mmCIF file of C-alpha atoms in Angstrom:
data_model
loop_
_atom_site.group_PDB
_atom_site.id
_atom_site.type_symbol
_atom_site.label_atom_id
_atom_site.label_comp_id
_atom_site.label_asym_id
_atom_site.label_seq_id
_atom_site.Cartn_x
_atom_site.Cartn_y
_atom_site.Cartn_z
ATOM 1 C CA UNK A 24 114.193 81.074 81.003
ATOM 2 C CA UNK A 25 115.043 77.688 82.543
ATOM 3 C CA UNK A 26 111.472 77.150 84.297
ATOM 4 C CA UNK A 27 110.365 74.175 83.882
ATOM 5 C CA UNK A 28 113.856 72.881 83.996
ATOM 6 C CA UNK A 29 114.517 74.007 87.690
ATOM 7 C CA UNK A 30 110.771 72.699 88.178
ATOM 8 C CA UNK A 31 112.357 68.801 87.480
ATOM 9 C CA UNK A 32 115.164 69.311 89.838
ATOM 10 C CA UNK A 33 112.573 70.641 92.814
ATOM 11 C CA UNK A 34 110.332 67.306 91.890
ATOM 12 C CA UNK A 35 113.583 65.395 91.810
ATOM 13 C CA UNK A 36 114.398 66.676 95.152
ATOM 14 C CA UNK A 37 111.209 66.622 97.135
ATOM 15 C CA UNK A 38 110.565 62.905 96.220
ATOM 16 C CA UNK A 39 114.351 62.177 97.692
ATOM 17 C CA UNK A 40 113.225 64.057 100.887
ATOM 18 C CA UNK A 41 109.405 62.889 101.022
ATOM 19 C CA UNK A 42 111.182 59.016 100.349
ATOM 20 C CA UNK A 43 113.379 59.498 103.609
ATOM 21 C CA UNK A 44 110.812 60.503 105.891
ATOM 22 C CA UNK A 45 108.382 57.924 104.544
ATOM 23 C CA UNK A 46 106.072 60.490 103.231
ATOM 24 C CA UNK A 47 102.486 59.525 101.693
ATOM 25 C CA UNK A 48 101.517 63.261 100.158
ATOM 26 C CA UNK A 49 103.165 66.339 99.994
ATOM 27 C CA UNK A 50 100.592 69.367 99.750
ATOM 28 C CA UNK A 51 102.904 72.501 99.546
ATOM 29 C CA UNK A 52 106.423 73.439 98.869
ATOM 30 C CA UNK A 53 108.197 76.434 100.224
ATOM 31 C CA UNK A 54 110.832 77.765 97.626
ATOM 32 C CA UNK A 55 112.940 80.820 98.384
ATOM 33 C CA UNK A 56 114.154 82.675 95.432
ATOM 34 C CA UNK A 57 116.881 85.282 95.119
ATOM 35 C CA UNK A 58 115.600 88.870 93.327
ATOM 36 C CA UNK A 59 118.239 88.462 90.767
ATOM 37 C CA UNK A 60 117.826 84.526 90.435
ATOM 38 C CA UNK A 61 116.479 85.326 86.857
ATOM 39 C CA UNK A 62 113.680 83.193 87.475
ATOM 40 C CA UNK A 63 110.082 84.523 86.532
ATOM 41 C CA UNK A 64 107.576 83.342 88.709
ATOM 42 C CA UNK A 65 104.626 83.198 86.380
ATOM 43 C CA UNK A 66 106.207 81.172 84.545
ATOM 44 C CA UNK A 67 107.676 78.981 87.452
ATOM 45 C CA UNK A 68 104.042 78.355 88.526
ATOM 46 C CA UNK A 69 102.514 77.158 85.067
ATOM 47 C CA UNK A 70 105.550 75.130 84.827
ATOM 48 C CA UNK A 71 105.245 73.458 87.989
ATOM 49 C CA UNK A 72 101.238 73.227 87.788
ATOM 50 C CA UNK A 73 101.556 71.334 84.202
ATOM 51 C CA UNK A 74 104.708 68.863 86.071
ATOM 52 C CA UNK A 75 103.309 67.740 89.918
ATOM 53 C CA UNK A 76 100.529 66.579 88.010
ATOM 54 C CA UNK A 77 102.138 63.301 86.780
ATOM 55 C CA UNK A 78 103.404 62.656 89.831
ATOM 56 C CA UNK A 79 100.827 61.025 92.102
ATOM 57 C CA UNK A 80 103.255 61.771 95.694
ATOM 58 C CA UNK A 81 102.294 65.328 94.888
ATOM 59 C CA UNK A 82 99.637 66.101 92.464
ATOM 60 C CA UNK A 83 98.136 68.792 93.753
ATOM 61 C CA UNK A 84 101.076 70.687 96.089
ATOM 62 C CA UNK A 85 100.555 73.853 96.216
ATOM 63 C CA UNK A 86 104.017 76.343 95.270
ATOM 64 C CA UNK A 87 104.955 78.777 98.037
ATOM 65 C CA UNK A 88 107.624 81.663 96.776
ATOM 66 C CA UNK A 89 109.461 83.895 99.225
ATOM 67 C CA UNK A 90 111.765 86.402 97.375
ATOM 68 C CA UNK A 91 115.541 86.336 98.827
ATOM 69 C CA UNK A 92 116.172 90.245 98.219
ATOM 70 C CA UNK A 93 119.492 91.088 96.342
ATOM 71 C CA UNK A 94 122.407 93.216 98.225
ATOM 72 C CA UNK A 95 125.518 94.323 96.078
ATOM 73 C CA UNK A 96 128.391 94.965 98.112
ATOM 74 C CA UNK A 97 131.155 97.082 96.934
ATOM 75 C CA UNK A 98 134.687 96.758 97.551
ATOM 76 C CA UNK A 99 135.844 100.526 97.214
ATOM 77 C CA UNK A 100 133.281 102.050 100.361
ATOM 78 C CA UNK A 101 132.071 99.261 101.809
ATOM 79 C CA UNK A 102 128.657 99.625 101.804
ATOM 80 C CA UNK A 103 126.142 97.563 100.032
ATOM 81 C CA UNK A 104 122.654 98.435 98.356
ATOM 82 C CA UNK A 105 120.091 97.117 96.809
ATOM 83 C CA UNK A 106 121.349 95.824 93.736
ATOM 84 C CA UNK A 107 117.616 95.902 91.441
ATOM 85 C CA UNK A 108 117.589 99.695 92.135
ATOM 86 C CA UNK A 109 121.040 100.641 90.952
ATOM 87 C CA UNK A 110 122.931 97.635 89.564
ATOM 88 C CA UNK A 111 126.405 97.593 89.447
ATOM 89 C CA UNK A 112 127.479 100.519 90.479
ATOM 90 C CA UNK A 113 127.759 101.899 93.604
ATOM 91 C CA UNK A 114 125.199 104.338 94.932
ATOM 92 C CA UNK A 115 127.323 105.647 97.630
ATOM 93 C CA UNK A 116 130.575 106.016 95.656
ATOM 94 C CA UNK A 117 130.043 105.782 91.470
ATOM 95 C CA UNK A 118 132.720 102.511 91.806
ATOM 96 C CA UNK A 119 131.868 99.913 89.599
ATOM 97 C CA UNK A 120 133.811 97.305 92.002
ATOM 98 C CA UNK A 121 131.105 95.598 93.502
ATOM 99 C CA UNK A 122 130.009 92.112 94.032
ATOM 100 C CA UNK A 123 126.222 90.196 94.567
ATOM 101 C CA UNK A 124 126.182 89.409 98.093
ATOM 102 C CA UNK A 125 122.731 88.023 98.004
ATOM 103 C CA UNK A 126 119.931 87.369 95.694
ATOM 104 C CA UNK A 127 120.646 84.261 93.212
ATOM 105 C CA UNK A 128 119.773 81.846 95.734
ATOM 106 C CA UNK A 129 117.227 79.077 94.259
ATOM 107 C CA UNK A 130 116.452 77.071 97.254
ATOM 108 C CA UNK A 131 113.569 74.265 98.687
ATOM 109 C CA UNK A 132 112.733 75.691 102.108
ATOM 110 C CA UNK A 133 110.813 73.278 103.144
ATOM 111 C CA UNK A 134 107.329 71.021 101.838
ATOM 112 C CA UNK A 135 104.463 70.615 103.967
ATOM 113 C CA UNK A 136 103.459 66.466 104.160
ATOM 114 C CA UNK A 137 100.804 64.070 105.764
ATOM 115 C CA UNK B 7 94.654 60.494 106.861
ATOM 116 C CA UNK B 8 98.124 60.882 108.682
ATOM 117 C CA UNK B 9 99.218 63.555 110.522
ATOM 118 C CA UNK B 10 100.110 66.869 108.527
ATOM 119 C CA UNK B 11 104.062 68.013 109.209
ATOM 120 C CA UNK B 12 106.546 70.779 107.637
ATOM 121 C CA UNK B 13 109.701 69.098 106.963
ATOM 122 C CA UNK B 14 112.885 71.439 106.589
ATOM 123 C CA UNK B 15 114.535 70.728 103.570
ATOM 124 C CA UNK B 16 116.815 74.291 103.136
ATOM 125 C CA UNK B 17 118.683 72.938 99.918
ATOM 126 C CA UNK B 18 119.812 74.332 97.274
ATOM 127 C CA UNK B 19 117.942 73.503 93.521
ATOM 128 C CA UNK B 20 121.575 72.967 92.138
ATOM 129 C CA UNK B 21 123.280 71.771 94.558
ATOM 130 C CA UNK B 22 122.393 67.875 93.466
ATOM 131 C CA UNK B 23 123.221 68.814 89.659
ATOM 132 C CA UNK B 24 126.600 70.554 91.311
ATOM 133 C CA UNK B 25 127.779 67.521 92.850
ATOM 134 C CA UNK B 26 126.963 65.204 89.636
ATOM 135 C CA UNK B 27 129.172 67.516 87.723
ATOM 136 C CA UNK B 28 132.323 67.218 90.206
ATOM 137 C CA UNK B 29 131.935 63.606 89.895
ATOM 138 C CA UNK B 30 131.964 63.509 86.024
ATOM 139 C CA UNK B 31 134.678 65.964 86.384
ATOM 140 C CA UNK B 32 136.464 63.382 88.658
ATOM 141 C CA UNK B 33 135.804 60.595 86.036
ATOM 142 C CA UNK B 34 136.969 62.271 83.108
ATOM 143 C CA UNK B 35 140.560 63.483 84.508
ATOM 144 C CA UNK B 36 140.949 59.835 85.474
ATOM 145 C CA UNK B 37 139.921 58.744 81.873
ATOM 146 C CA UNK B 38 142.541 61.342 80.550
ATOM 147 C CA UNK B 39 139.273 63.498 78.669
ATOM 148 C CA UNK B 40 139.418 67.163 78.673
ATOM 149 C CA UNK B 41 135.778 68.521 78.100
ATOM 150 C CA UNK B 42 135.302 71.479 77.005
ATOM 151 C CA UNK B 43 131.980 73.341 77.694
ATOM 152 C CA UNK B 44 131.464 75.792 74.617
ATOM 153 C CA UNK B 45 128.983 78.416 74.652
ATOM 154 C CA UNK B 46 128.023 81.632 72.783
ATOM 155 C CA UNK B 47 124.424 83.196 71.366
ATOM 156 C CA UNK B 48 123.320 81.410 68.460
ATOM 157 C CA UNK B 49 124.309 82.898 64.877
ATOM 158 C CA UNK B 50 128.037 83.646 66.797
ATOM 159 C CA UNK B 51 130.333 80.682 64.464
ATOM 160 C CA UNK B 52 130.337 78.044 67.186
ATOM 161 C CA UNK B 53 129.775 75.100 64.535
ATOM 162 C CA UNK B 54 132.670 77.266 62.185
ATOM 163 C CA UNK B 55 135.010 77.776 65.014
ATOM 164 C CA UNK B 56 135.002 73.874 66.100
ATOM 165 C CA UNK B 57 135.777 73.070 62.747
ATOM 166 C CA UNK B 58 138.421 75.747 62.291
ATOM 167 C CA UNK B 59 140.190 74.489 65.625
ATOM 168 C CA UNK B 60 139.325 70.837 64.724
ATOM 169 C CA UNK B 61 141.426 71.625 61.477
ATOM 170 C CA UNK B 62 144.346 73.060 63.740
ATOM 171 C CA UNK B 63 144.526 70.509 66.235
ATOM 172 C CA UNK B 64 144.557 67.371 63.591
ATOM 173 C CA UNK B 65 147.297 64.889 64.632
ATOM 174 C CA UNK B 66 148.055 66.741 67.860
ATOM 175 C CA UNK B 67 144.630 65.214 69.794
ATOM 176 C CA UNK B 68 142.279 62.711 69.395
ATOM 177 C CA UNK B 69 138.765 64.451 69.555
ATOM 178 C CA UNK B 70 135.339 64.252 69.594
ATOM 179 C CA UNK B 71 131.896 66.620 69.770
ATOM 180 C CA UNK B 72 128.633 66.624 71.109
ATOM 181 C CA UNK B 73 126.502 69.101 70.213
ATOM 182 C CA UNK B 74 123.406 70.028 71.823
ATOM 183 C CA UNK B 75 120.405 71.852 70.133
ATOM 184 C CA UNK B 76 116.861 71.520 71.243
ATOM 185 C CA UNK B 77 115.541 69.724 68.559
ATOM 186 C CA UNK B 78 117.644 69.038 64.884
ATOM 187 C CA UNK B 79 121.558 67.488 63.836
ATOM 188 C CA UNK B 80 122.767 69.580 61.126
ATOM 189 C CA UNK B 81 125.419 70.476 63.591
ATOM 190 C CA UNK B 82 126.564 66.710 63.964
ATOM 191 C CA UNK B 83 126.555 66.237 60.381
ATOM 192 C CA UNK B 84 128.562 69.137 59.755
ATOM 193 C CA UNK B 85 131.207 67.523 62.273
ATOM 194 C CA UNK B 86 130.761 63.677 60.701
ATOM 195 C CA UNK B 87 131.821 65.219 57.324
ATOM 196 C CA UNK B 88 135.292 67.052 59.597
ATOM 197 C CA UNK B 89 136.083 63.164 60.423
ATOM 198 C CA UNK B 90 135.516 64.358 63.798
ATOM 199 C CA UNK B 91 133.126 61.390 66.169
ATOM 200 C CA UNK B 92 130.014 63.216 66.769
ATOM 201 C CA UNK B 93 126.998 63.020 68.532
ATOM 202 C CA UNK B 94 123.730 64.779 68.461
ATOM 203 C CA UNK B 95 122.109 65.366 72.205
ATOM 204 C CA UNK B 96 118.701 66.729 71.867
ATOM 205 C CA UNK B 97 117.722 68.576 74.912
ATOM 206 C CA UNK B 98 113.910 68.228 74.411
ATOM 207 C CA UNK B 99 113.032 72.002 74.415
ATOM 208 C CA UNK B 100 115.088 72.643 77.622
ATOM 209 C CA UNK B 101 117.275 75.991 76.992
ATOM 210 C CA UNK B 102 120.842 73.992 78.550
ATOM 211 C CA UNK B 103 122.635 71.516 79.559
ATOM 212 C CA UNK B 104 123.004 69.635 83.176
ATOM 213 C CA UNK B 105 125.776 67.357 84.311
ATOM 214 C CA UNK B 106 123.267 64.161 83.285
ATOM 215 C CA UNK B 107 122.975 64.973 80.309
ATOM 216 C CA UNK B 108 126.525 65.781 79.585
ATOM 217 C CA UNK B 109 127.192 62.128 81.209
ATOM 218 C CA UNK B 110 124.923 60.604 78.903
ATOM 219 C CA UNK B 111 126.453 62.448 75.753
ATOM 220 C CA UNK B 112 130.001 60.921 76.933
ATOM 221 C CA UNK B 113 128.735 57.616 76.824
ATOM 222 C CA UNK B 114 127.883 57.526 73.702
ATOM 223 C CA UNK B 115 131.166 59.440 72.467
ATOM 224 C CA UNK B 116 133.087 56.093 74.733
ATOM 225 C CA UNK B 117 131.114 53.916 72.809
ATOM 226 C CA UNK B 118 132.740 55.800 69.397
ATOM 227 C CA UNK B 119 135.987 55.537 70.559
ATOM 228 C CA UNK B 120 137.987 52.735 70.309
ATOM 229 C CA UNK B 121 139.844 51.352 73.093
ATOM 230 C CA UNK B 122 143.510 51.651 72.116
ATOM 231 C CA UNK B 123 142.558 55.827 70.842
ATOM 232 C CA UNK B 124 141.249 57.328 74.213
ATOM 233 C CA UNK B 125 139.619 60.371 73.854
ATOM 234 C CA UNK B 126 142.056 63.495 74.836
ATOM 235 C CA UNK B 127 139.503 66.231 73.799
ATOM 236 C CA UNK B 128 135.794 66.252 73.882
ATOM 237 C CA UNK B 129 134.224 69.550 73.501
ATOM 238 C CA UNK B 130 130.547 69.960 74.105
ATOM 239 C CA UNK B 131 128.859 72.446 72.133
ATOM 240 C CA UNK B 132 126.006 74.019 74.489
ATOM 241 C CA UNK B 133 122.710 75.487 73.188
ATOM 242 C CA UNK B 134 122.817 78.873 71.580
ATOM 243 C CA UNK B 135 122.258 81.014 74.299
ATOM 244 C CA UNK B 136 123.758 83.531 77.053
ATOM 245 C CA UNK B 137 121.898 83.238 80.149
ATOM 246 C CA UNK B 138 120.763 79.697 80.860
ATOM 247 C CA UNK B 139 123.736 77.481 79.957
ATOM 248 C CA UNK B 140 126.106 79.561 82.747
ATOM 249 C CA UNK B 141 124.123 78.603 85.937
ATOM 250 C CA UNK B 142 124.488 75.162 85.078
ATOM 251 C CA UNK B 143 127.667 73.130 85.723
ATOM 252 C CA UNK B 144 128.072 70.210 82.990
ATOM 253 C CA UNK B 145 131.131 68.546 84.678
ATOM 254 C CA UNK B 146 133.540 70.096 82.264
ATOM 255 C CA UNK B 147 137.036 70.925 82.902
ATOM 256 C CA UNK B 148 136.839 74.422 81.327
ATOM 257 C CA UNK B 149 134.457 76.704 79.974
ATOM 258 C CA UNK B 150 135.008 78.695 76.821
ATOM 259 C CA UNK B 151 132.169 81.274 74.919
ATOM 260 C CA UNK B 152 132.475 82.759 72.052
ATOM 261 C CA UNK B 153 131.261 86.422 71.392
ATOM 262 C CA UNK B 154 131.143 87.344 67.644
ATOM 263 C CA UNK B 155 131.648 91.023 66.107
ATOM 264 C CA UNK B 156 128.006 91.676 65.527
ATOM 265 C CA UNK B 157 126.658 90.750 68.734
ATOM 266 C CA UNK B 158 128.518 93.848 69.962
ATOM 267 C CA UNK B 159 131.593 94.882 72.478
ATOM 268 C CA UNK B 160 129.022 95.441 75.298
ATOM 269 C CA UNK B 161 127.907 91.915 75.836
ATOM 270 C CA UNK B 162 130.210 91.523 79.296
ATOM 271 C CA UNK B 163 127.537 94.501 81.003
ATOM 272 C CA UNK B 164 124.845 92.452 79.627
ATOM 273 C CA UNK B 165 125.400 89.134 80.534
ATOM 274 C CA UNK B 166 127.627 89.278 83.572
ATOM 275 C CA UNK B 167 127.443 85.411 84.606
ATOM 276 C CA UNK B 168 128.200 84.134 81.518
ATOM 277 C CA UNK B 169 131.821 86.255 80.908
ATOM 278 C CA UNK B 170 132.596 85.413 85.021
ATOM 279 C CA UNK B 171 132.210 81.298 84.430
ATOM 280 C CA UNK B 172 133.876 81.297 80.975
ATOM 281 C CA UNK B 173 137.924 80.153 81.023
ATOM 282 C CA UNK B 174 138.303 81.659 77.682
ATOM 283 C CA UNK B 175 136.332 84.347 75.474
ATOM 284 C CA UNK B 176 136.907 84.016 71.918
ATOM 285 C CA UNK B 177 136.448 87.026 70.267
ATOM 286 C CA UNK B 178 135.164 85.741 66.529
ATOM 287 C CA UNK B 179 134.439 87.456 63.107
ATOM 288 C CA UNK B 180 137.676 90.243 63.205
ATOM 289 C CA UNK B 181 137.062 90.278 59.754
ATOM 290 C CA UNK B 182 133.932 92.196 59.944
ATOM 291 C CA UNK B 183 135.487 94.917 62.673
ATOM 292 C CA UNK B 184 135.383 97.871 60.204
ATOM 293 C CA UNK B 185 131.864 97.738 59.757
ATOM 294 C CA UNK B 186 130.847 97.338 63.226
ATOM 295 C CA UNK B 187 131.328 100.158 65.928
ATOM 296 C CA UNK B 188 132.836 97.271 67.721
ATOM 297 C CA UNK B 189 135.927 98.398 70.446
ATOM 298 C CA UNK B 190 138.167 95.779 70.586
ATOM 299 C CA UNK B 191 140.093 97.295 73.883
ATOM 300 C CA UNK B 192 137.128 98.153 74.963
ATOM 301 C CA UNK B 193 135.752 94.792 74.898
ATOM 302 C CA UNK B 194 138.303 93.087 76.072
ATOM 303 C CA UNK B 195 138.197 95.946 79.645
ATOM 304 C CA UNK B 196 134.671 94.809 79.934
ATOM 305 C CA UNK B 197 135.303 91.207 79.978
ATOM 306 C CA UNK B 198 138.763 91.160 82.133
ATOM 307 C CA UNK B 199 136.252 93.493 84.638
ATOM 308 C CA UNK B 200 133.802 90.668 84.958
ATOM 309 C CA UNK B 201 136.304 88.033 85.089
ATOM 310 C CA UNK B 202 140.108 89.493 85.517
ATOM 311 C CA UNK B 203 141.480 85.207 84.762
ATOM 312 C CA UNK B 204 139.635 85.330 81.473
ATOM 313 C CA UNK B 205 141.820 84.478 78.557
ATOM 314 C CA UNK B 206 140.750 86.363 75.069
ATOM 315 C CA UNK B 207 141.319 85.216 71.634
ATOM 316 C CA UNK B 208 140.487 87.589 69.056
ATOM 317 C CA UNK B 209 139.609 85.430 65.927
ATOM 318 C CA UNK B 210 138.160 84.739 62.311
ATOM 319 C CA UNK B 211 136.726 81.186 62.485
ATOM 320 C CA UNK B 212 136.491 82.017 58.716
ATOM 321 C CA UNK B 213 139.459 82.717 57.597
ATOM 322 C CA UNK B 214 141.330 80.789 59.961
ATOM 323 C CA UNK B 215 143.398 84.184 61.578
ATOM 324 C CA UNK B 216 143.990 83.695 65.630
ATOM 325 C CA UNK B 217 143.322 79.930 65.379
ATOM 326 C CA UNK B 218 146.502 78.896 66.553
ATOM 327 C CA UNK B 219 147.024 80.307 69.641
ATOM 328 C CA UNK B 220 143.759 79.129 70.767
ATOM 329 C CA UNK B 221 144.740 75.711 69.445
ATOM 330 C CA UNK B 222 147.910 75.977 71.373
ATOM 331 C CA UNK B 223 145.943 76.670 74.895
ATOM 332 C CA UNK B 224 144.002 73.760 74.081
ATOM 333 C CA UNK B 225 146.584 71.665 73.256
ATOM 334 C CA UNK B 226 148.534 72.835 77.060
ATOM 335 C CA UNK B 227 145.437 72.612 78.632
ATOM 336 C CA UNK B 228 144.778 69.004 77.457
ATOM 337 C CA UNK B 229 148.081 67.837 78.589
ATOM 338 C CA UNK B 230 148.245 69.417 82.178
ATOM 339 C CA UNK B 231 144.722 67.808 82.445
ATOM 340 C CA UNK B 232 146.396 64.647 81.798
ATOM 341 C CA UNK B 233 149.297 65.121 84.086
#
């Protein structure tokens, strides 16, 4: 829901980076992005293509997505699962004490520069 | 051309607006400002709750508003006619607020103020909306939501992040609770489940019932702030 607001902050923090290492172009970015981040790609990737483009360090970067896969771990058995196939409750015991391990993680992984 | 290179960055996206808002938090306990972050769906009585606890804390705390909405200041208005300083942040289409802008918003409340009447209570009233404003930390020194009757008791399954970042839940429109299917108990299992430190208020902005003790938490919170 927050798109093109978490597209700012990545522009905001790739020109810091690109500024440090005396960077002339930066022609891809490398996010990864937790399953349950809550962020849908689609519309990550309009928002970004409509924002690099008024900024002349990276006009035409290209966005990379890996997917960060979420793990629910619960408290009661010990085990985790994936946490998109059954939630918040536990597959292995029906307990409703579990916690996201994984997967919310919105994160530069690294931009690819000249 | 120069030579093509992958630099490592491995940061987080929020980890920049994260650090703003510990430094605005660091600012404001030094300035003696509680801010409180106050969020909720729209349509849930945030603008009649602030004035209801406005109305309750009178003479006790010298406060002030912002209010955030994407584009519009009816909210503000409504405040300026309380007596209350307000100001109107527009957030330009963007669905919440980040530490800057919450920084920016404060500046123009200190520029309200007068020196000799610090502010001891600013509360900052967040767009209308349960998913967005609770992954972003404004810099305030608690978090409160509201959930009203209608909305439902099963809100805390729903929107998990939103119940575990909130300080307080204030549980508004009692008034209407025999015409909803709406389990108080219940409600209140769901929420302590997602957050077991959450403090609940039931309430009727309206009416004025369960203001108090709400006011009364405010008014303790405020002063160990300031301590």
């Amino acid at each position: 829901m927050h798109e093109l607001g978490v597209v700012f902050y990545v522009i905001r923090d790739v020109k810091a980076v690109a500024e440090e290492h005396d960077v002339e172009r930066v022609d891809r970015v490398t996010l990864q992005i937790g399953e349950v981040s809550g962020v849908v790609h689609e519309l990550l990737r309009d928002a970004w293509k409509w924002a690099v483009r008024k900024e002349p360090l990276m006009a035409d970067a290209e966005l990379e997505i890996e997917t960060i896969p979420a793990i629910t771990f619960c408290e009661d058995c010990k085990h985790d699962y994936p946490t998109v196939e059954y939630g918040k409750t536990c597959p292995h015991c029906g307990s409703e004490h579990t916690f996201l391990v994984q997967g919310n993680e919105f994160l530069i992984k690294d931009m690819r520069v000249e | 051309m120069g030579d093509v290179r992958v630099l490592e960055v491995k940061r987080s996206v929020f980890a920049e607006n994260d650090r703003r808002a510990d430094a605005l938090r660091a600012e404001l306990k030094a300035r003696g400002t509680f801010l409180l972050n106050l969020m909720s769906s729209p349509g849930s009585g945030k603008t009649t709750t602030l004035a209801a606890t406005f109305k309750a804390l009178r003479g006790r705390l010298a406060m002030a508003v912002m209010e955030a909405d994407i584009d519009s200041d009816v909210d503000a208005r409504a405040m300026d006619a309380l007596g209350v300083p307000a100001i109107q942040l527009h957030t330009g289409g963007m669905c919440h607020l980040d530490a800057d802008m919450t920084a920016q918003g404060l500046e123009g409340l200190e520029a309200l103020a007068t020196p000799d009447t610090p502010i001891d209570l600013a509360i900052l009233e967040n767009v209308g909306n349960l998913v967005c404003p609770a992954e972003f930390d404004t810099g305030a020194s608690a978090n409160a939501m509201i959930l009203s009757v209608p909305e439902g008791d099963d809100k805390a399954l729903k929107y998990p992040l939103m119940f575990e970042v909130s300080d307080v839940v204030l549980i508004n429109k009692i008034d209407v609770l025999p015409y909803f299917d709406f389990d108080l108990e219940c409600c209140r299992e769901r929420i302590l489940m997602r957050n077991p430190k959450a403090t609940i208020f039931p309430i009727c902005a309206k009416t004025g019932e369960g203001i108090e003790p709400w006011a009364d938490w405010l008014v303790d919170a405020v002063r160990a702030w300031q301590s």
